mmCIF file of C-alpha atoms in Angstrom:
data_model
loop_
_atom_site.group_PDB
_atom_site.id
_atom_site.type_symbol
_atom_site.label_atom_id
_atom_site.label_comp_id
_atom_site.label_asym_id
_atom_site.label_seq_id
_atom_site.Cartn_x
_atom_site.Cartn_y
_atom_site.Cartn_z
ATOM 1 C CA MET A 646 77.954 119.958 115.363
ATOM 2 C CA SER A 647 77.974 123.054 113.197
ATOM 3 C CA ARG A 648 78.550 123.116 109.470
ATOM 4 C CA ARG A 649 81.895 124.813 110.097
ATOM 5 C CA GLY A 650 83.043 121.908 112.274
ATOM 6 C CA VAL A 651 81.890 119.265 109.808
ATOM 7 C CA ILE A 652 83.667 120.900 106.859
ATOM 8 C CA THR A 653 86.822 121.341 108.941
ATOM 9 C CA ILE A 654 86.860 117.664 109.895
ATOM 10 C CA LEU A 655 86.222 116.651 106.274
ATOM 11 C CA MET A 656 89.143 118.815 105.123
ATOM 12 C CA ILE A 657 91.442 117.215 107.696
ATOM 13 C CA VAL A 658 90.348 113.695 106.699
ATOM 14 C CA ALA A 659 90.754 114.492 102.991
ATOM 15 C CA GLY A 660 94.231 115.935 103.563
ATOM 16 C CA LEU A 661 95.356 112.976 105.653
ATOM 17 C CA SER A 662 93.950 110.564 103.074
ATOM 18 C CA LEU A 663 95.890 112.265 100.281
ATOM 19 C CA MET A 664 99.076 112.164 102.344
ATOM 20 C CA ILE A 665 98.699 108.488 103.248
ATOM 21 C CA LEU A 666 97.861 107.437 99.691
ATOM 22 C CA ALA A 667 100.718 109.439 98.187
ATOM 23 C CA TYR A 668 103.211 108.104 100.715
ATOM 24 C CA PHE A 669 102.330 104.431 100.737
ATOM 25 C CA ILE A 670 100.899 103.857 97.246
ATOM 26 C CA GLY A 671 102.741 106.424 95.156
ATOM 27 C CA GLY A 672 106.062 106.533 96.962
ATOM 28 C CA ALA A 673 109.240 104.671 96.188
ATOM 29 C CA PRO A 674 109.217 100.907 96.766
ATOM 30 C CA TRP A 675 110.761 99.500 99.947
ATOM 31 C CA CYS A 676 114.083 98.199 98.624
ATOM 32 C CA ALA A 677 117.636 99.426 98.794
ATOM 33 C CA ASP A 678 119.581 97.460 96.221
ATOM 34 C CA ALA A 679 118.629 98.990 92.875
ATOM 35 C CA VAL A 680 118.445 102.367 91.190
ATOM 36 C CA GLU A 681 114.722 101.838 90.535
ATOM 37 C CA CYS A 682 114.116 101.948 94.293
ATOM 38 C CA SER A 683 114.834 105.684 94.409
ATOM 39 C CA ASN A 684 112.106 106.603 91.915
ATOM 40 C CA PRO A 685 108.482 106.922 93.071
ATOM 41 C CA ARG A 686 105.864 104.583 91.603
ATOM 42 C CA ILE A 687 103.637 107.513 90.621
ATOM 43 C CA GLU A 688 105.469 110.482 89.143
ATOM 44 C CA TRP A 689 103.279 113.099 90.838
ATOM 45 C CA SER A 690 103.161 111.506 94.303
ATOM 46 C CA PRO A 691 105.262 114.261 95.975
ATOM 47 C CA VAL A 692 102.849 116.873 94.628
ATOM 48 C CA ILE A 693 99.866 114.880 95.903
ATOM 49 C CA PHE A 694 101.503 114.622 99.335
ATOM 50 C CA VAL A 695 102.120 118.375 99.496
ATOM 51 C CA LEU A 696 98.540 119.008 98.356
ATOM 52 C CA GLY A 697 97.339 116.859 101.258
ATOM 53 C CA VAL A 698 99.432 118.906 103.690
ATOM 54 C CA VAL A 699 98.028 122.151 102.263
ATOM 55 C CA VAL A 700 94.430 120.895 102.520
ATOM 56 C CA ALA A 701 94.927 119.703 106.105
ATOM 57 C CA PHE A 702 96.480 122.981 107.251
ATOM 58 C CA SER A 703 93.927 125.028 105.313
ATOM 59 C CA SER A 704 91.236 123.532 107.507
ATOM 60 C CA ALA A 705 92.444 125.745 110.367
ATOM 61 C CA ILE A 706 92.161 128.811 108.145
ATOM 62 C CA TYR A 707 88.652 127.795 107.092
ATOM 63 C CA TYR A 708 87.622 127.217 110.700
ATOM 64 C CA GLU A 709 88.699 130.720 111.696
ATOM 65 C CA VAL A 710 87.321 132.512 108.630
ATOM 66 C CA ALA A 711 83.911 130.792 108.388
ATOM 67 C CA LYS A 712 81.922 132.175 111.248
ATOM 68 C CA GLY A 713 78.385 131.140 112.060
ATOM 69 C CA LYS A 714 75.489 133.563 112.220
ATOM 70 C CA LYS A 715 75.068 135.614 115.373
ATOM 71 C CA GLU A 716 72.487 134.369 117.829
#
């Protein structure tokens, strides 16, 4: 596998990891009977989730821009 493919896969895994962690660890608790349930556990978890989405979608841009040397 080329370096371009490895970095692309790593970017996708990093983005998905950020999204999963922000959603399940930093998100609001699973309850529906109190006002505290509407606030996320970590204040910046929505920003971390969006950063994960940006990293995952940026992998496609990197894959197209980073070309290997001509053979």
